[in-house]
Amino acid sequence: MQEMSLAEGILQIVEDAARQQGFKRVTEVRLEIGALSGVEVEALSFCLEVVLKGGVADGARVELEKIPGRGYCLGCGETVPVNALYDACPLCGSYQVQATGGTEMRVKDLLVE
Amino acid sequence: MCTVCGCGQGETKIEGHEHGHSHEHEHDHAHPHDHNHNHEHEHSHDDGSVHSHPHAHEHSHGHTGHEHGHDHLHESNAPHYHEHKGELHYGLGPAHAHAPGMSQARMVQIEQDILGKNNGYAAENRQYFSEHGLFAINLVSSPGSGKTTLLVKTIEALAGSLSVAVVEGDQQTSNDADRIRATGAAAIQVNTGKGCHLDAHMVGHALERLNLPDDSLLMIENVGNLVCPAAFDLGEAHKVVFLSVTEGEDKPLKYPDMFHAADLMILNKVDLLPYLTFDVEKCIEYAHRINPKLEVLKVSATTGEGMQRWLAWLTEGVDVAVSARQQNVNLLRKRIADLEAQLAQQVAAKE
């Protein structure tokens, strides 16, 4: 996917926060990435390492918290866990599952000094 | 550069819109990965909510000699109105406690959508579309699915009944915009350089240049790529995904994000079906597995099959946008009339 753009978006958020709050160094960046957000976490980690270089978060540890996917099944009317957008409902086997959770990509918090 | 899709930043060009970038990255790919960041927290949110934060960006579409892209990030000392004003809060340290003389390390709550900035620009575009009665659609597909050809046919068919403009996104060349302009329609080319998708900021600048008439149709032809454009809202009313029958019928399963993000699928080049083993029903079934609400139209730009339904879908979209604008205008007129009446009363009371 577009991990480079996302990494730059994260850099932007970190730099905005650094400017507002006057911290000089970020040692850890915690992200929440939904299982259905389409983000390849390995690629995102790699891109972040490159993008954060030379800035306030150079060398920061990146922690990725995975948010599990959830969906509403039109077939059985239940909210069910979803691993991928093309998965069938684990309860009734229907493919009529609308993703309701696990699509988010967020910067949760930073450890700064 | 992105190892997955070759996507990078900083080479975007909008026709007639030259500018330099002052942002430089040091790309040093020589280092191996010798550590692993995989912390697998099983962390479920009970409310399952998706958070999005409105961002107030001071971003005028009327400026000239603008600075583009990353320059926004670094130049501004103006406050950004994020909702989370983190304070110096010592209780937020790693142990959620603080003792005198302890390290000044602290936790800063951010809670921001990574795509927040793009979504802010998209909201501005959407506002612009709604104020001007524009029906904007974002056309996405793999390269070579026939988007531009269908666009040309669409513009020709709508000539005289509807004003159409096109934003063309490609990595390089203005070939597609040239093809559109040959029909007489307004078109602007956005070259994304190393980028693999259009973003809402690029489209905002394209809108400045297009000067669209009210109550018209805007078709944004995204970069041919079935992956990355799925995540980037441009402010459009709908994403329309094109799939041509010369591709595999399992593409919806292979590229689920795009089919999930779209509201309409154009199954294109159906005139070629007799020569192929493409299973139309299977393809539609796969698409509905990903997105149960996806509408499907079977179209051939060459023979004109399905064109009437496609044109009707577009015209209906424009009608909805136009009547929404009209309602807004009526509401504003009423509000102005009310205010004028109040003013007249106050003036009369003084006299």
XYZ file of C-alpha atoms in Angstrom:
464
model
C 0.000 0.000 0.000
C 1.005 3.599 0.418
C 3.234 3.121 3.440
C 5.627 5.915 2.482
C 2.864 8.517 2.507
C 1.607 7.150 5.798
C 5.106 7.322 7.288
C 5.321 10.964 6.210
C 1.906 11.591 7.747
C 3.200 10.184 11.015
C 6.328 12.359 10.816
C 4.085 15.377 10.287
C 1.994 14.545 13.357
C 5.124 14.020 15.471
C 6.697 17.296 14.312
C 3.490 19.248 14.934
C 3.346 17.829 18.454
C 7.038 18.638 19.049
C 6.488 22.245 17.976
C 3.410 22.692 20.128
C 4.771 21.051 23.207
C 8.420 21.859 22.920
C 9.947 18.452 23.339
C 13.251 17.766 21.683
C 13.399 14.049 21.365
C 10.982 11.219 20.820
C 12.091 7.814 22.021
C 8.990 5.842 21.215
C 6.086 6.201 18.802
C 3.009 4.100 19.421
C 0.667 3.460 16.522
C -2.662 1.719 16.281
C -3.119 -0.064 12.986
C -6.354 -1.852 12.199
C -6.148 -5.320 10.718
C -8.423 -4.183 7.851
C -6.679 -0.857 7.186
C -4.649 -2.334 4.327
C -1.348 -1.305 5.892
C 1.584 -3.636 5.558
C 3.180 -3.211 8.985
C 6.598 -4.489 7.945
C 6.734 -1.969 5.112
C 5.472 0.794 7.384
C 8.201 0.059 9.955
C 10.813 0.190 7.241
C 9.498 3.449 5.775
C 9.286 5.017 9.219
C 12.876 4.219 9.961
C 13.879 6.072 6.801
C 11.497 9.004 7.217
C 12.173 9.661 10.912
C 15.918 9.853 10.307
C 17.422 13.214 11.168
C 14.328 14.540 12.960
C 13.116 14.639 16.561
C 12.175 10.972 16.378
C 15.401 9.717 14.826
C 15.958 6.197 16.097
C 12.693 6.111 18.045
C 11.246 2.717 18.821
C 8.077 2.148 16.843
C 5.402 0.091 18.526
C 2.545 -1.097 16.385
C -0.616 -2.126 18.161
C -2.823 -4.200 15.944
C -6.527 -3.524 16.246
C -8.475 -6.643 15.326
C -10.966 -6.447 12.470
C -14.667 -6.674 13.194
C -17.689 -6.769 10.960
C -21.453 -6.898 10.980
C -22.821 -9.916 9.165
C -25.940 -9.207 7.131
C -26.519 -12.943 6.916
C -26.940 -13.678 10.614
C -27.104 -10.193 12.097
C -24.134 -10.731 14.399
C -20.968 -8.737 14.956
C -18.107 -11.082 14.228
C -14.298 -11.019 14.123
C -12.936 -10.427 10.615
C -9.372 -11.223 9.555
C -9.633 -10.034 5.964
C -12.179 -8.163 3.860
C -12.826 -11.245 1.759
C -13.498 -13.562 4.690
C -16.820 -15.304 5.179
C -18.764 -14.940 8.423
C -17.333 -17.478 10.902
C -20.840 -18.143 12.225
C -22.986 -18.605 9.130
C -20.558 -18.667 6.194
C -22.156 -15.677 4.467
C -19.906 -13.206 2.633
C -22.261 -10.343 3.415
C -20.016 -8.946 6.134
C -19.567 -5.183 6.484
C -16.358 -4.078 8.172
C -17.179 -2.077 11.296
C -13.857 -2.033 13.158
C -10.163 -2.489 12.526
C -9.921 -0.005 9.649
C -8.209 2.706 11.701
C -4.617 3.946 11.448
C -3.671 6.291 14.242
C -0.773 7.729 16.135
C -1.701 6.867 19.718
C 1.014 8.451 21.816
C 4.692 9.312 22.016
C 7.313 8.811 24.671
C 9.327 12.022 24.716
C 12.055 13.694 26.699
C 11.011 5.037 -1.427
C 8.369 2.566 -0.472
C 9.558 -0.990 -0.889
C 6.053 -2.221 -1.562
C 4.821 0.017 -4.308
C 7.647 2.364 -5.234
C 5.637 5.224 -3.848
C 7.500 8.316 -2.806
C 6.842 11.979 -2.379
C 8.041 15.246 -3.697
C 7.779 15.063 -7.455
C 4.194 16.089 -7.883
C 3.540 18.416 -10.788
C 0.281 20.060 -11.645
C 0.185 21.395 -15.160
C 1.171 25.056 -15.387
C 2.045 24.989 -11.753
C 5.777 24.813 -11.283
C 7.405 24.973 -7.925
C 10.394 23.786 -6.025
C 10.556 21.703 -2.949
C 12.677 22.612 -0.021
C 12.162 19.391 1.815
C 14.876 16.863 1.537
C 15.006 13.413 2.905
C 18.129 11.574 3.484
C 17.402 8.175 2.092
C 19.839 5.735 3.407
C 18.769 2.240 2.644
C 22.060 0.592 3.385
C 21.221 -0.467 6.894
C 19.896 -3.919 7.506
C 16.957 -4.666 9.740
C 18.517 -6.068 12.790
C 15.698 -5.564 15.200
C 12.091 -6.451 15.250
C 9.331 -4.112 16.301
C 6.593 -6.636 16.458
C 4.773 -6.142 19.675
C 1.629 -8.086 19.360
C -0.703 -6.616 21.893
C -4.139 -8.082 21.721
C -5.877 -4.838 22.126
C -9.506 -4.581 21.299
C -11.622 -1.502 21.467
C -15.019 -2.260 22.846
C -16.735 0.490 20.992
C -15.036 -0.432 17.717
C -15.139 3.212 16.840
C -13.115 4.891 14.142
C -11.894 8.237 15.282
C -11.504 11.103 12.953
C -10.559 14.573 13.929
C -11.580 17.606 12.001
C -8.563 19.757 11.291
C -8.791 23.426 10.676
C -6.202 24.047 8.024
C -5.457 27.538 6.940
C -5.262 26.526 3.343
C -6.653 28.893 0.826
C -7.270 27.653 -2.667
C -6.977 31.131 -4.014
C -3.333 31.824 -3.478
C -0.635 32.281 -6.027
C 3.021 31.460 -5.805
C 2.202 28.832 -3.278
C 4.385 26.512 -1.429
C 3.504 22.936 -1.817
C 3.637 19.666 -0.054
C 6.015 19.391 2.800
C 6.608 23.062 3.096
C 3.343 23.284 4.950
C 4.750 21.192 7.690
C 7.724 23.211 8.588
C 6.997 26.785 7.826
C 4.035 27.383 9.976
C 4.281 28.754 13.446
C 0.564 29.220 13.373
C -1.234 27.014 15.842
C -2.659 23.807 14.528
C -5.983 23.187 16.084
C -5.638 19.656 17.200
C -8.112 18.599 19.742
C -5.570 17.085 22.029
C -3.665 19.774 23.798
C -1.139 17.704 25.671
C 0.011 19.393 28.821
C 3.150 18.782 30.728
C 1.721 15.989 32.782
C 4.164 14.089 34.856
C 1.686 11.374 35.692
C 1.947 10.282 32.056
C 5.456 8.887 32.348
C 6.161 5.270 31.569
C 5.151 4.171 35.044
C 2.286 6.672 35.202
C 3.938 8.262 38.199
C 6.617 10.822 38.835
C 9.277 11.243 41.439
C 11.583 14.264 41.713
C 14.788 13.795 39.794
C 13.355 11.026 37.670
C 13.947 11.131 33.944
C 11.911 13.738 32.136
C 10.635 11.104 29.767
C 6.909 11.462 29.459
C 4.041 10.151 27.438
C 2.325 12.541 25.042
C -1.173 11.557 24.023
C -1.693 12.086 20.311
C -4.717 10.037 19.212
C -4.651 11.312 15.663
C -5.637 9.675 12.450
C -2.545 9.207 10.280
C -4.584 10.287 7.282
C -6.009 13.254 9.217
C -4.263 15.837 7.091
C -5.449 14.327 3.835
C -8.941 13.982 5.263
C -8.913 17.668 6.200
C -8.120 18.655 2.613
C -10.723 16.185 1.368
C -13.328 17.852 3.578
C -12.438 21.215 2.017
C -12.814 19.755 -1.466
C -16.139 18.181 -0.502
C -17.340 21.540 0.814
C -16.320 23.172 -2.464
C -18.146 20.517 -4.484
C -21.284 20.913 -2.424
C -21.270 24.718 -2.618
C -20.933 24.566 -6.394
C -23.348 21.752 -7.144
C -20.551 19.566 -8.480
C -20.853 15.807 -8.722
C -17.287 14.551 -8.263
C -16.261 10.949 -8.787
C -12.909 9.275 -8.290
C -12.132 6.678 -10.969
C -9.763 3.967 -9.828
C -8.417 0.824 -11.494
C -5.288 -0.937 -12.576
C -3.498 0.628 -15.564
C -5.037 -0.213 -18.924
C -8.586 -0.962 -17.805
C -9.996 1.555 -20.262
C -10.771 4.488 -17.982
C -9.625 7.211 -20.333
C -11.340 5.703 -23.376
C -14.630 5.443 -21.483
C -14.162 9.017 -20.243
C -13.725 10.274 -23.784
C -16.881 8.442 -24.925
C -18.764 9.714 -21.887
C -17.808 13.320 -22.552
C -18.835 12.969 -26.211
C -22.190 11.469 -25.211
C -22.898 14.172 -22.634
C -21.797 17.054 -24.874
C -24.434 19.749 -24.951
C -26.380 18.395 -21.974
C -23.841 18.506 -19.172
C -20.612 20.324 -18.503
C -17.798 17.873 -17.744
C -14.261 18.447 -16.501
C -11.517 15.953 -15.761
C -8.536 15.767 -13.423
C -6.054 13.257 -14.813
C -3.600 11.611 -12.467
C -0.565 9.792 -13.857
C 3.013 9.383 -12.764
C 4.244 11.143 -15.873
C 3.116 12.687 -19.197
C 0.087 14.764 -20.067
C -1.080 12.237 -22.684
C -4.375 11.522 -20.963
C -5.243 15.169 -20.348
C -4.434 15.826 -24.021
C -6.871 13.085 -25.037
C -9.591 14.611 -22.868
C -8.935 18.151 -24.115
C -9.255 16.897 -27.687
C -12.951 16.368 -26.908
C -13.291 20.017 -25.932
C -13.718 19.325 -22.218
C -11.595 21.058 -19.604
C -8.858 18.826 -18.224
C -5.846 19.214 -16.017
C -3.030 16.745 -15.632
C -1.506 16.024 -12.243
C 1.785 14.135 -12.435
C 2.511 12.413 -9.180
C 6.176 11.735 -9.962
C 7.172 8.916 -7.661
C 3.758 8.977 -5.992
C 1.352 6.126 -6.546
C -1.925 7.930 -5.876
C -3.622 11.314 -5.968
C -4.206 12.970 -2.616
C -6.784 15.553 -1.620
C -4.218 18.350 -1.540
C -3.239 17.803 -5.191
C -6.893 17.773 -6.199
C -7.489 21.015 -4.276
C -4.813 22.737 -6.351
C -6.177 21.250 -9.554
C -9.584 22.719 -8.646
C -8.065 26.198 -8.396
C -6.867 25.913 -11.962
C -9.969 24.323 -13.440
C -12.437 27.022 -12.447
C -15.367 24.675 -12.807
C -18.802 25.951 -13.725
C -21.513 25.311 -11.121
C -23.811 22.302 -11.500
C -21.436 20.133 -13.471
C -19.643 16.804 -13.448
C -16.034 16.388 -12.313
C -14.324 13.101 -13.057
C -11.022 12.497 -11.300
C -9.061 9.759 -13.012
C -6.701 8.434 -10.384
C -3.282 6.907 -11.015
C -3.670 3.388 -12.436
C -3.129 1.393 -9.269
C -5.552 -0.943 -7.532
C -3.905 -0.595 -4.140
C -2.845 2.801 -2.863
C -5.641 5.150 -4.020
C -8.120 3.182 -1.888
C -7.020 4.920 1.298
C -7.030 8.508 0.058
C -10.294 10.392 0.184
C -10.259 13.197 -2.392
C -13.606 14.641 -1.343
C -15.450 12.738 -4.051
C -19.061 11.570 -3.848
C -18.121 8.051 -4.943
C -15.147 5.956 -5.857
C -15.854 4.089 -9.081
C -13.663 1.055 -9.633
C -13.032 -0.139 -13.199
C -12.289 -3.766 -13.931
C -11.835 -4.874 -17.509
C -12.716 -8.402 -18.557
C -9.213 -8.930 -19.929
C -8.068 -9.006 -16.312
C -8.819 -11.916 -13.999
C -12.265 -12.323 -12.464
C -10.639 -12.797 -9.060
C -9.212 -9.271 -8.959
C -11.729 -8.202 -6.294
C -10.300 -10.890 -4.022
C -6.715 -10.034 -4.864
C -7.178 -6.298 -4.305
C -9.960 -6.182 -1.734
C -9.279 -2.708 -0.328
C -10.184 -0.942 -3.537
C -13.374 -2.900 -4.124
C -14.283 -2.273 -0.512
C -13.805 1.485 -0.892
C -15.804 1.787 -4.129
C -19.560 2.289 -4.518
C -19.786 1.340 -8.180
C -17.887 -1.183 -10.279
C -17.669 -0.741 -14.029
C -17.035 -4.081 -15.662
C -15.429 -2.751 -18.816
C -14.643 -4.094 -22.310
C -17.569 -6.568 -22.164
C -17.564 -6.651 -25.996
C -14.483 -8.900 -25.666
C -16.263 -11.545 -23.564
C -16.831 -13.958 -26.476
C -13.071 -14.269 -26.909
C -12.252 -14.799 -23.249
C -12.913 -17.268 -20.446
C -13.841 -14.504 -18.014
C -16.688 -15.596 -15.711
C -18.841 -12.505 -15.195
C -21.102 -14.000 -12.519
C -18.132 -15.270 -10.554
C -16.457 -11.874 -10.751
C -19.560 -10.102 -9.455
C -19.927 -12.678 -6.699
C -16.311 -12.083 -5.619
C -16.854 -8.314 -5.670
C -19.930 -8.693 -3.472
C -17.978 -10.819 -1.017
C -15.739 -7.818 -0.453
C -18.465 -5.212 -0.646
C -22.072 -6.398 -0.453
C -23.351 -2.927 -1.410
C -21.255 -2.515 -4.578
C -23.330 -1.603 -7.634
C -22.177 -3.168 -10.903
C -22.533 -1.910 -14.487
C -21.366 -3.887 -17.504
C -20.034 -1.516 -20.118
C -18.245 -1.441 -23.442
C -16.895 1.881 -24.618
C -16.321 0.334 -28.046
C -19.833 -0.967 -28.794
C -21.699 1.385 -26.464
C -23.197 -1.496 -24.493
C -24.268 -0.373 -21.016
C -23.438 3.252 -21.810
C -26.998 4.452 -21.266
C -27.081 3.101 -17.718
C -23.675 4.616 -16.978
C -24.751 7.994 -18.346
C -27.998 7.780 -16.352
C -26.008 7.039 -13.189
C -23.844 10.122 -13.811
C -26.778 12.383 -14.665
C -28.646 11.304 -11.572
C -25.588 12.096 -9.437
C -25.349 15.573 -10.939
C -29.080 16.131 -10.368
C -28.705 15.272 -6.692
C -25.687 17.611 -6.330
C -27.536 20.415 -8.111
C -30.671 20.137 -6.011
C -28.602 20.017 -2.821
C -26.884 23.242 -3.853
C -30.229 24.792 -4.755
C -31.533 23.920 -1.299
C -28.496 25.545 0.272
C -28.997 28.649 -1.821
C -32.667 28.796 -0.832
C -31.783 28.430 2.831
C -29.193 31.189 2.553
C -31.662 33.460 0.738
C -34.190 32.885 3.469
C -31.587 33.637 6.121
C -30.584 36.851 4.353
C -34.226 37.882 4.044
C -34.726 37.244 7.776
C -31.652 39.280 8.679
C -32.713 42.123 6.411
C -36.141 42.128 8.016
C -34.528 42.282 11.476
C -32.278 45.115 10.390
C -35.220 47.030 8.937
C -37.066 46.617 12.241
C -34.098 47.926 14.209
C -33.720 50.904 11.894
C -37.448 51.621 12.170
C -37.253 51.368 15.974
C -34.432 53.951 16.084
C -36.364 56.371 13.954
